[in-house]
Every structure is written in structure tokens, then in C-alpha cells.
Short mmCIF file of C-alpha atoms and ligand atoms in Angstrom, two decimals:
data_model
loop_
_atom_site.label_atom_id
_atom_site.label_comp_id
_atom_site.label_asym_id
_atom_site.label_seq_id
_atom_site.Cartn_x
_atom_site.Cartn_y
_atom_site.Cartn_z
CA MET J 158 -6.67 12.21 -0.94
CA LEU J 159 -10.32 12.83 -1.08
CA ALA J 160 -10.03 13.63 -4.41
CA ALA J 161 -8.06 10.10 -5.16
CA LEU J 162 -10.89 8.41 -3.26
CA ALA J 163 -13.89 10.02 -5.06
CA ALA J 164 -12.49 8.82 -8.46
CA TYR J 165 -13.28 5.08 -6.83
CA GLN J 166 -16.22 6.06 -5.34
CA ARG J 167 -17.78 7.05 -8.69
CA GLY J 168 -16.68 4.20 -10.82
CA PHE J 169 -18.55 2.03 -7.80
CA ALA J 170 -21.37 4.37 -7.52
CA GLY J 171 -25.07 2.30 -7.49
CA ARG J 172 -22.77 -1.06 -6.95
CA ARG J 173 -22.31 -3.14 -3.35
CA ALA J 174 -18.65 -1.86 -2.78
CA GLN J 175 -16.48 -1.73 0.26
CA ILE J 176 -13.19 0.79 -0.40
CA CYS J 177 -10.33 -0.55 2.13
CA TYR J 178 -7.21 1.74 2.36
CA ALA J 179 -4.44 -0.49 2.24
CA MET J 180 -2.84 1.70 5.21
CA LYS J 181 0.63 0.45 4.68
CA ALA J 182 1.17 2.94 2.23
CA ASN J 183 0.49 5.84 4.78
CA SER J 184 -0.29 4.82 8.10
CA SER J 185 -0.42 8.48 9.89
CA LEU J 186 -3.11 8.65 12.21
CA ALA J 187 -4.87 11.56 10.92
CA VAL J 188 -4.72 10.29 7.66
CA LEU J 189 -6.51 7.13 8.45
CA GLN J 190 -8.88 9.11 10.14
CA VAL J 191 -9.15 11.17 7.01
CA PHE J 192 -9.96 7.84 5.35
CA ALA J 193 -12.44 6.65 8.06
CA GLN J 194 -14.36 9.32 7.87
CA ALA J 195 -14.76 9.24 3.98
CA GLY J 196 -16.22 5.84 4.61
CA CYS J 197 -13.14 3.80 3.76
CA GLY J 198 -12.56 0.03 5.59
CA PHE J 199 -8.89 -0.23 6.16
CA ASP J 200 -6.77 -3.25 5.00
CA ILE J 201 -3.99 -4.21 7.53
CA VAL J 202 -1.14 -6.35 7.41
CA SER J 203 -0.25 -6.30 11.21
CA GLY J 204 -1.59 -6.12 14.52
CA GLY J 205 0.51 -2.80 14.86
CA GLU J 206 -1.62 -1.55 11.99
CA LEU J 207 -5.13 -2.92 13.30
CA GLU J 208 -4.57 -0.71 16.13
CA ARG J 209 -3.82 2.47 14.36
CA ALA J 210 -6.99 1.65 12.61
CA LEU J 211 -8.61 1.29 15.36
CA ALA J 212 -7.10 4.20 17.47
CA ALA J 213 -8.20 6.67 14.06
CA GLY J 214 -12.09 5.13 14.74
CA ALA J 215 -12.19 2.60 12.40
CA LYS J 216 -14.40 -0.39 13.52
CA GLY J 217 -12.87 -3.91 13.82
CA THR J 218 -15.83 -4.77 10.88
CA ASP J 219 -14.75 -2.66 8.30
CA ILE J 220 -11.20 -3.98 8.24
CA ILE J 221 -9.47 -6.73 6.26
CA PHE J 222 -6.36 -8.55 7.50
CA SER J 223 -3.82 -9.37 4.59
CA GLY J 224 -0.08 -10.46 5.00
CA VAL J 225 1.20 -13.81 4.78
CA GLY J 226 2.65 -14.21 8.44
CA LYS J 227 -0.22 -13.40 10.75
CA THR J 228 0.80 -14.70 14.22
CA ARG J 229 -1.32 -15.93 16.23
CA ALA J 230 -1.35 -13.48 18.80
CA GLU J 231 -2.23 -11.17 15.51
CA ILE J 232 -5.32 -13.41 14.82
CA ARG J 233 -6.66 -13.34 18.11
CA ARG J 234 -6.23 -9.74 18.76
CA ALA J 235 -8.12 -9.31 15.13
CA LEU J 236 -11.20 -11.83 16.34
CA GLU J 237 -11.39 -10.08 19.60
CA VAL J 238 -12.55 -6.97 17.64
CA GLY J 239 -14.62 -8.43 15.27
CA ILE J 240 -12.44 -8.36 12.32
CA GLY J 241 -14.50 -8.30 8.58
CA CYS J 242 -12.55 -10.85 7.28
CA PHE J 243 -8.83 -12.58 7.01
CA ASN J 244 -7.38 -12.72 4.00
CA VAL J 245 -5.83 -15.76 4.11
CA GLU J 246 -2.61 -16.58 2.15
CA SER J 247 -1.52 -20.26 2.73
CA GLU J 248 -2.92 -23.94 3.52
CA ALA J 249 -0.92 -23.70 6.35
CA GLU J 250 -2.63 -20.20 7.88
CA LEU J 251 -5.91 -21.77 7.48
CA GLU J 252 -5.13 -24.59 10.34
CA VAL J 253 -3.98 -22.11 12.16
CA LEU J 254 -6.79 -19.34 12.21
CA SER J 255 -9.18 -22.34 12.65
CA GLU J 256 -7.48 -23.72 15.71
CA VAL J 257 -6.97 -19.75 17.42
CA ALA J 258 -11.02 -19.24 16.50
CA VAL J 259 -11.87 -21.87 18.26
CA ALA J 260 -10.02 -21.69 20.99
CA VAL J 261 -11.13 -18.47 21.81
CA GLY J 262 -14.83 -19.33 20.56
CA LYS J 263 -15.11 -17.10 17.46
CA THR J 264 -16.01 -17.68 13.98
CA ALA J 265 -13.25 -16.17 11.42
CA HIS J 266 -14.72 -14.60 8.39
CA VAL J 267 -12.31 -16.06 5.42
CA SER J 268 -11.25 -14.62 2.03
CA ILE J 269 -8.43 -16.38 0.33
CA ARG J 270 -5.53 -14.81 -1.46
CA VAL J 271 -5.39 -16.37 -4.62
CA ASN J 272 -2.42 -15.74 -6.98
CA PRO J 273 -3.70 -14.93 -10.41
CA ASP J 274 -0.13 -15.70 -12.20
CA VAL J 275 -0.73 -13.73 -14.83
CA ASP J 276 1.81 -13.03 -17.29
CA PRO J 277 4.99 -11.34 -16.82
CA LYS J 278 6.15 -11.15 -20.17
CA THR J 279 3.32 -8.66 -20.80
CA HIS J 280 3.29 -6.73 -17.45
CA PRO J 281 6.54 -6.82 -15.97
CA TYR J 282 5.61 -4.42 -13.15
CA ILE J 283 3.63 -6.80 -11.73
CA SER J 284 5.30 -8.62 -8.91
CA THR J 285 3.07 -9.89 -6.39
CA GLY J 286 1.04 -12.01 -8.34
CA LEU J 287 3.02 -14.20 -10.15
CA LYS J 288 4.09 -17.66 -9.49
CA GLY J 289 7.32 -17.56 -7.27
CA ASN J 290 6.15 -14.77 -5.42
CA LYS J 291 5.42 -15.67 -1.94
CA PHE J 292 2.15 -14.17 -2.04
CA GLY J 293 -1.51 -16.06 -1.79
CA VAL J 294 -2.59 -19.58 -2.30
CA PRO J 295 -1.76 -20.85 -6.08
CA HIS J 296 -4.25 -20.60 -8.80
CA GLU J 297 -4.43 -24.24 -9.26
CA ARG J 298 -4.17 -25.12 -5.57
CA ALA J 299 -7.30 -22.71 -4.45
CA LEU J 300 -9.86 -24.84 -4.92
CA HIS J 301 -8.36 -27.18 -2.66
CA ALA J 302 -8.09 -24.56 -0.38
CA TYR J 303 -11.55 -23.54 -0.05
CA GLN J 304 -12.48 -26.96 0.46
CA ARG J 305 -10.53 -27.17 3.49
CA ALA J 306 -11.48 -23.61 5.06
CA ALA J 307 -15.17 -24.62 4.36
CA ALA J 308 -14.71 -28.51 6.44
CA LEU J 309 -12.53 -26.71 9.22
CA PRO J 310 -14.31 -25.51 12.68
CA GLY J 311 -14.78 -21.99 13.36
CA LEU J 312 -14.11 -20.77 9.70
CA LYS J 313 -16.62 -19.44 7.59
CA VAL J 314 -15.91 -18.40 4.14
CA ILE J 315 -17.19 -15.55 2.55
CA GLY J 316 -15.12 -14.24 -0.11
CA ILE J 317 -12.06 -14.27 -2.25
CA ASP J 318 -9.21 -11.67 -2.99
CA CYS J 319 -5.95 -11.51 -4.87
CA HIS J 320 -3.15 -8.70 -5.49
CA ILE J 321 -1.12 -8.40 -8.53
CA GLY J 322 1.32 -5.80 -7.88
CA SER J 323 1.21 -1.93 -7.23
CA GLN J 324 2.23 0.79 -9.26
CA ILE J 325 0.38 -0.65 -12.36
CA THR J 326 -0.17 2.21 -14.77
CA ASP J 327 -1.81 -0.21 -17.73
CA GLU J 328 -5.04 -1.59 -17.55
CA ALA J 329 -4.74 -5.08 -19.25
CA PRO J 330 -3.30 -6.43 -15.73
CA TYR J 331 -6.71 -5.87 -13.93
CA LEU J 332 -8.78 -7.14 -16.71
CA ASP J 333 -6.76 -10.47 -16.85
CA ALA J 334 -6.57 -10.93 -13.30
CA MET J 335 -10.77 -10.56 -13.21
CA GLU J 336 -11.14 -13.10 -15.37
CA ARG J 337 -8.78 -15.56 -13.91
CA VAL J 338 -10.49 -14.72 -10.54
CA LEU J 339 -13.59 -15.22 -11.74
CA ASP J 340 -13.05 -18.42 -13.19
CA LEU J 341 -11.94 -19.67 -9.77
CA VAL J 342 -15.56 -17.93 -8.38
CA THR J 343 -17.43 -20.43 -10.53
CA ALA J 344 -15.27 -23.54 -9.79
CA VAL J 345 -15.43 -22.83 -6.07
CA GLU J 346 -19.75 -21.95 -6.16
CA ALA J 347 -20.03 -25.01 -8.12
CA THR J 348 -18.26 -27.08 -5.12
CA GLY J 349 -21.43 -25.83 -3.31
CA ILE J 350 -19.32 -22.82 -1.13
CA PRO J 351 -21.02 -19.68 -1.76
CA VAL J 352 -18.25 -16.33 -2.50
CA HIS J 353 -20.19 -13.61 -1.09
CA HIS J 354 -17.54 -11.00 -1.86
CA ILE J 355 -15.06 -10.10 -4.52
CA ASP J 356 -11.86 -8.26 -3.55
CA PHE J 357 -9.37 -7.30 -6.53
CA GLY J 358 -6.83 -6.05 -4.28
CA GLY J 359 -4.46 -2.78 -4.38
CA GLY J 360 -5.64 0.38 -6.36
CA LEU J 361 -3.87 1.84 -9.53
CA GLY J 362 -0.01 3.16 -9.78
CA ILE J 363 0.05 7.26 -9.61
CA ASP J 364 1.89 9.90 -11.86
CA TYR J 365 5.63 10.11 -10.17
CA ASP J 366 7.36 11.31 -13.87
CA GLY J 367 4.31 12.31 -15.78
CA THR J 368 3.63 9.06 -16.89
CA VAL J 369 -0.25 9.13 -16.26
CA PRO J 370 -1.99 6.23 -15.51
CA PRO J 371 -5.83 5.65 -16.26
CA ALA J 372 -8.13 7.22 -14.18
CA ALA J 373 -9.87 4.70 -11.44
CA ASP J 374 -13.34 5.79 -12.56
CA GLY J 375 -12.76 4.67 -16.19
CA LEU J 376 -11.17 1.72 -15.37
CA TRP J 377 -13.73 0.39 -12.90
CA ARG J 378 -16.10 1.00 -15.31
CA LYS J 379 -14.76 -1.55 -17.90
CA LEU J 380 -14.27 -3.69 -15.06
CA LEU J 381 -17.77 -3.41 -14.19
CA ALA J 382 -19.08 -4.12 -17.69
CA ARG J 383 -16.79 -7.40 -17.66
CA LEU J 384 -18.48 -8.55 -14.21
CA ASP J 385 -21.96 -7.97 -14.98
CA ALA J 386 -21.40 -9.53 -18.69
CA ARG J 387 -20.19 -12.53 -16.43
CA GLY J 388 -22.86 -12.73 -14.36
CA PHE J 389 -21.31 -11.33 -10.94
CA GLY J 390 -22.49 -7.61 -11.26
CA ASP J 391 -24.36 -8.31 -7.54
CA ARG J 392 -21.63 -9.49 -5.57
CA LEU J 393 -20.11 -7.24 -2.62
CA LEU J 394 -16.94 -6.03 -4.42
CA MET J 395 -14.15 -4.61 -2.97
CA ILE J 396 -10.66 -3.03 -3.16
CA GLU J 397 -7.47 -2.41 -1.12
CA PRO J 398 -6.22 0.69 -3.27
CA GLY J 399 -3.32 2.01 -1.18
CA ARG J 400 -0.55 4.40 -2.99
CA SER J 401 -3.28 6.03 -5.83
CA LEU J 402 -5.45 7.46 -2.38
CA VAL J 403 -2.39 9.14 -0.76
CA GLY J 404 0.88 8.99 -2.94
CA ASN J 405 0.55 12.63 -4.96
CA ALA J 406 -0.84 14.06 -2.42
CA GLY J 407 2.12 14.20 -0.44
CA VAL J 408 5.33 15.89 -0.79
CA CYS J 409 8.41 15.96 1.35
CA ILE J 410 10.15 19.79 1.87
CA SER J 411 13.64 19.45 2.45
CA GLU J 412 16.55 22.32 2.92
CA VAL J 413 19.50 22.32 0.95
CA LEU J 414 22.62 22.26 3.05
CA TYR J 415 25.71 22.04 0.87
CA LEU J 416 25.79 22.11 -3.06
CA LYS J 417 29.45 20.33 -3.74
CA PRO J 418 30.65 20.20 -8.00
CA GLY J 419 32.87 18.02 -9.02
CA GLU J 420 34.69 16.47 -11.94
CA HIS J 421 32.26 14.28 -12.74
CA LYS J 422 29.40 14.94 -10.54
CA ASN J 423 27.77 17.99 -9.45
CA PHE J 424 25.89 16.79 -5.63
CA CYS J 425 23.11 18.70 -3.64
CA VAL J 426 23.39 17.59 -0.26
CA ILE J 427 19.97 17.76 1.33
CA ASP J 428 18.72 17.20 4.66
CA ALA J 429 16.27 14.88 3.82
CA ALA J 430 17.73 11.04 2.83
CA MET J 431 17.17 7.16 2.68
CA ASN J 432 15.83 7.48 5.84
CA ASP J 433 13.31 9.60 4.87
CA LEU J 434 12.40 8.59 1.65
CA PRO J 435 13.67 4.86 0.90
CA ARG J 436 12.13 4.35 -2.46
CA PRO J 437 14.71 5.78 -4.82
CA ALA J 438 17.42 3.55 -2.65
CA MET J 439 15.36 0.51 -2.37
CA TYR J 440 13.74 0.50 -5.85
CA GLN J 441 15.73 2.94 -8.04
CA ALA J 442 12.56 5.09 -8.00
CA TYR J 443 11.78 8.19 -9.76
CA HIS J 444 10.05 11.31 -7.81
CA ALA J 445 10.36 14.59 -9.13
CA ILE J 446 11.85 16.95 -7.30
CA ALA J 447 10.56 20.74 -7.36
CA ALA J 448 12.61 24.20 -6.25
CA LEU J 449 10.89 26.38 -3.91
CA LYS J 450 12.55 29.90 -5.19
CA ARG J 451 12.38 32.39 -2.81
CA GLY J 452 13.44 35.68 -4.49
CA ALA J 453 15.56 35.73 -7.17
CA SER J 454 16.46 32.09 -9.20
CA HIS J 455 20.12 30.89 -9.17
CA ALA J 456 22.18 29.24 -12.39
CA SER J 457 20.66 26.11 -12.98
CA ALA J 458 23.10 23.22 -12.71
CA THR J 459 22.82 19.08 -12.93
CA TYR J 460 22.83 17.58 -9.75
CA ASP J 461 22.66 14.57 -8.15
CA VAL J 462 20.33 14.89 -5.29
CA VAL J 463 21.61 13.11 -1.93
CA GLY J 464 21.00 12.88 1.70
CA PRO J 465 23.61 13.42 4.71
CA VAL J 466 23.72 9.34 5.38
CA CYS J 467 26.72 7.38 5.22
CA GLU J 468 25.69 5.12 2.01
CA SER J 469 26.39 5.57 -1.35
CA GLY J 470 22.87 4.49 -2.21
CA ASP J 471 21.57 7.48 -0.68
CA TRP J 472 20.51 9.65 -3.10
CA ILE J 473 17.06 11.20 -3.93
CA GLY J 474 17.01 12.07 -7.70
CA ARG J 475 20.01 11.91 -9.81
CA ASP J 476 20.96 13.80 -12.73
CA ARG J 477 18.56 16.75 -11.96
CA ALA J 478 18.93 20.38 -13.46
CA LEU J 479 17.77 22.66 -10.82
CA GLY J 480 18.84 26.32 -9.62
CA VAL J 481 19.27 26.22 -6.08
CA GLN J 482 21.97 27.93 -3.37
CA ALA J 483 22.59 26.58 -0.09
CA GLY J 484 19.17 27.42 2.20
CA ASP J 485 17.01 26.92 -0.36
CA LEU J 486 14.17 24.75 0.22
CA LEU J 487 13.44 22.03 -2.23
CA ALA J 488 10.37 19.88 -2.61
CA VAL J 489 10.73 15.66 -3.52
CA MET J 490 6.97 15.37 -5.19
CA SER J 491 4.38 12.20 -4.79
CA ALA J 492 5.86 11.66 -1.62
CA GLY J 493 2.70 10.76 0.28
CA ALA J 494 2.62 7.00 -0.20
CA TYR J 495 4.99 4.64 1.14
CA CYS J 496 7.85 7.01 1.87
CA MET J 497 6.90 7.94 6.03
CA SER J 498 5.43 4.79 6.47
CA MET J 499 8.96 3.08 5.25
CA ALA J 500 11.21 5.84 7.01
CA SER J 501 13.48 4.49 9.21
CA ASN J 502 15.84 5.81 11.97
CA TYR J 503 19.18 4.72 10.31
CA ASN J 504 22.31 7.06 11.21
CA THR J 505 19.75 7.88 14.48
CA ARG J 506 18.07 10.48 12.51
CA GLY J 507 14.55 11.62 14.05
CA ARG J 508 11.91 11.13 11.38
CA ALA J 509 10.35 14.22 9.94
CA ALA J 510 7.17 16.32 11.08
CA GLU J 511 4.21 15.65 9.29
CA VAL J 512 1.61 18.42 8.04
CA LEU J 513 -1.72 17.92 6.52
CA VAL J 514 -3.15 20.66 4.68
CA ASP J 515 -6.65 20.99 4.26
CA GLY J 516 -7.54 23.92 2.05
CA SER J 517 -6.33 26.88 4.04
CA GLN J 518 -6.15 25.00 7.10
CA VAL J 519 -2.58 23.32 8.42
CA HIS J 520 -2.67 20.51 10.64
CA LEU J 521 0.10 19.53 12.07
CA ILE J 522 -0.26 15.75 12.45
CA ARG J 523 3.13 14.33 13.79
CA GLU J 524 5.95 16.05 15.98
CA ARG J 525 9.46 15.91 14.63
CA GLU J 526 10.67 13.08 16.32
CA THR J 527 14.16 13.42 18.94
CA THR J 528 16.68 11.65 20.04
CA ALA J 529 14.87 11.26 23.35
CA ASP J 530 12.10 9.45 21.23
CA GLN J 531 14.41 7.25 19.92
CA MET J 532 16.23 6.09 23.12
CA ARG J 533 13.37 6.10 24.83
CA LEU J 534 12.91 1.96 25.04
CA GLU J 535 16.83 1.88 25.13
CA ARG J 536 18.79 0.75 28.14
CA LEU J 537 22.25 0.75 29.56
CA LEU J 538 24.03 -2.04 30.89
N1 LIG V 133 -3.23 -5.24 -1.32
C1 LIG V 133 -2.36 -6.15 -0.81
C2 LIG V 133 -2.65 -7.21 -0.24
C3 LIG V 133 -0.88 -5.38 -0.79
O1 LIG V 133 0.09 -5.95 -0.46
C4 LIG V 133 -0.79 -4.15 -1.17
C5 LIG V 133 0.65 -3.13 -1.65
C6 LIG V 133 -2.03 -2.90 -1.59
C7 LIG V 133 -2.98 -3.99 -1.40
C8 LIG V 133 -1.97 -1.71 -2.03
O2 LIG V 133 -1.59 -1.47 -2.92
P1 LIG V 133 -1.48 0.03 -4.19
O3 LIG V 133 -2.46 0.31 -4.16
O4 LIG V 133 -0.80 0.76 -3.03
O5 LIG V 133 -0.86 0.03 -5.18
N2 LIG V 133 6.53 -0.01 -1.01
C9 LIG V 133 6.39 0.08 -2.22
C10 LIG V 133 4.92 -0.56 -2.25
C11 LIG V 133 4.73 -2.05 -1.94
C12 LIG V 133 3.25 -2.27 -1.98
C13 LIG V 133 2.78 -3.86 -1.35
N3 LIG V 133 1.55 -4.24 -1.50
C14 LIG V 133 6.71 0.47 -3.09
O6 LIG V 133 7.09 2.36 -2.36
O7 LIG V 133 6.62 0.98 -4.21
#
């Protein structure tokens, strides 16, 4: 985690920059604490994430609040703790933000998330920065939104932000999006509204299957050169990386329960499932799976690695060559991002324990969830 963060920090060395960890990737308190202590701010998308960040030691001013559906209650609480910036996603949100800020007698610092509409044909994995996505204010409406924000009471425009998608392993979309955002900064400032910070959104993709993404420091050297060439190198720069700070740092350890050979398929049934690791079921995502051998190795066969949940969609890996038998342990790799934070209790399965390893030190950072924990908020008739 810290090595991944250091690559971004090297990329921004000598610049005014703030790295806000997108905590949706992994919001466990101890993980947040590591990043808070390393000087990160946080990118949040709910009131729940706000409370977690504060509990982990973050200051309100180091938190930015993204998301298309902030409620009045969430906005009020964020103003109360002096949130650094609201990344506003619609013109309607601007009106509500202004209304709430005026009502509580505070000024809301505002950035508008612009949807850069980067060409999908060249970059098919970009899914949040396209026309037709629910995110951000369309590029051609952005200037209008800035003028409205500048005119509304209780709001102070401080920045601009964008987010083009996740798991991007190509440099080109970042460069394209930067050009589009800088065009807008020029247009907004020409109307007399200063843009103090520029937030380029999420971080790089990670290595799930051997595809190695560009290094964060190398990518940022290129982006900063372009920023300097266009005369924006002196701005406060922000990014909101999530996956790349935690993804490759986590593994999910699971036990083989049964081997189930079949006519068409062999199944390896493990004690982790789609409720623990939802990415394969949700996105047909690939996670490498490694057998953790104890003693002699077993004959290898090809298995679909599946969990105990009662859904055919409950698979973790397909057609994997593994030499295992019941009782062996497997590691599902690159499970640090969007796995525990997306875990559920489906099939009344308790969420896993979490262990943070720091050199030779091992910390239990989350206890295994019990059935009593799961039933705590429920009542019989
Ligand atoms: N900022 C905003 C506004 C975002 O929506 C996201 C991710 C990030 C930052 C962080 O992006 P990253 O650096 O992690 O690429 N559950 C999906 C990923 C959803 C990403 C949503 N937004 C998955 O497991 O692949």
C-alpha cells in the first residue's frame, strides 16, 4: 500500500498536490489509518464513508465528497465537519448544496465534476466519463454550471474534477481527459471564475492477469509536462486513486472444501464466495488463484473455482489449473480493492476476518463477523 502510494508521491514531487485515497476501494478503518498517517486526504461518496474517514483520524478539510446522490443530511454533516470540497455532479445538486449551506450558515467549497466524454471506441474500458453515464456535468453544460455556482449564495467555487473510469491500463485516456479538462479551465477562468485546484480523478489500473499498467510516477511525469506546457503547472493538483493503492496489496485466503469432478467440468468448491469476492460475478473479472501448498503437491487438474452460494454466478475463477485437495488453502490474488468493501451477507454468510501484515508484524484489523453480528439490528414480530 505504501509503495503504491510512494509511486504517486514521487510523480508529484515538488508540486502542490493532494492525493485523496478513494476509500470505496477498501474502507477498513486500519487501512484508512495507514493512508491518513502517510499524509493522504480521502475521497468519499457517502455519509458513512465520511464517518469512517474521521474515525481513522482524517481531518474534515482533507476530505472531498464525490457522488451523484448526496442527501441533505449528508451535506449538512459534511459542512459541519468542514469538508474540503464537494465534487458536485449536477446542476440540481448545486441548488440543494446552496440551500443547505445557507441554512446552516456555512460556505460550501465546490468543484464541478465534468464529464469529459472521452471517445469510447479508442478506450473501451472507460465507463464513467462518457456521455450516457450518470456521472458528472456534461462538458457542454459545464460553463453554465460554473456560472450558476458562482452566482448562488453559500457556495465558493474552488476547483474542477473529472473521473473517466477505473481499471485503465493505458495512458492515452488520461492525456485526452486532461486536455478536455484544461480547455474547460481556460473557458471558466475567462468568465472571471478562478479555478484553484484541478482534480484528475481516479488512479491507474492494477495487474490482475499479468497485464502491467504504466507506473504512476512515469504517467504523471508525462501528464505534468503537458500541464506545464499549457501553463497550469502551478495549480493545486489532486487525484483520487483507489484500486491502485490497495488492490495488489490484498489476497483472500480460502480453504478448499470439496473437489467435485464432473463429465463437463471439475469444480473446486472453496469457502469464499461471491459475497466475499463479488468482482467475478459482477464484472466477469479475472483474479489469479494460487494454491498454498503444505507438504506434497497433488496432481494438477483444471477446475472452476466456485463458492458455496446458491447461484450459478457464484464463481471465483474459471478453468484454472490447480494441484489441490480438500483442506488445502488457496489465495485469490489482487483482492485488496473492491472486494471486502463490496462484500455482503448474502446466504447469511459472515464477512471474513481481515489481517494487515506489516513486515513481520501481523494485525487483526477486523474480526470475523458472527451470525449474531448479522442479526443484531433485526427484530422478531
Ligand atoms: N473517484 C471517483 C469519483 C470514482 O468514482 C472512483 C471509482 C475513484 C475515484 C477511484 O477509482 P480507482 O482509482 O479505484 O480506479 N467496483 C469496481 C470499480 C468501481 C469504481 C468506481 N469509481 C470494480 O471492482 O472494478
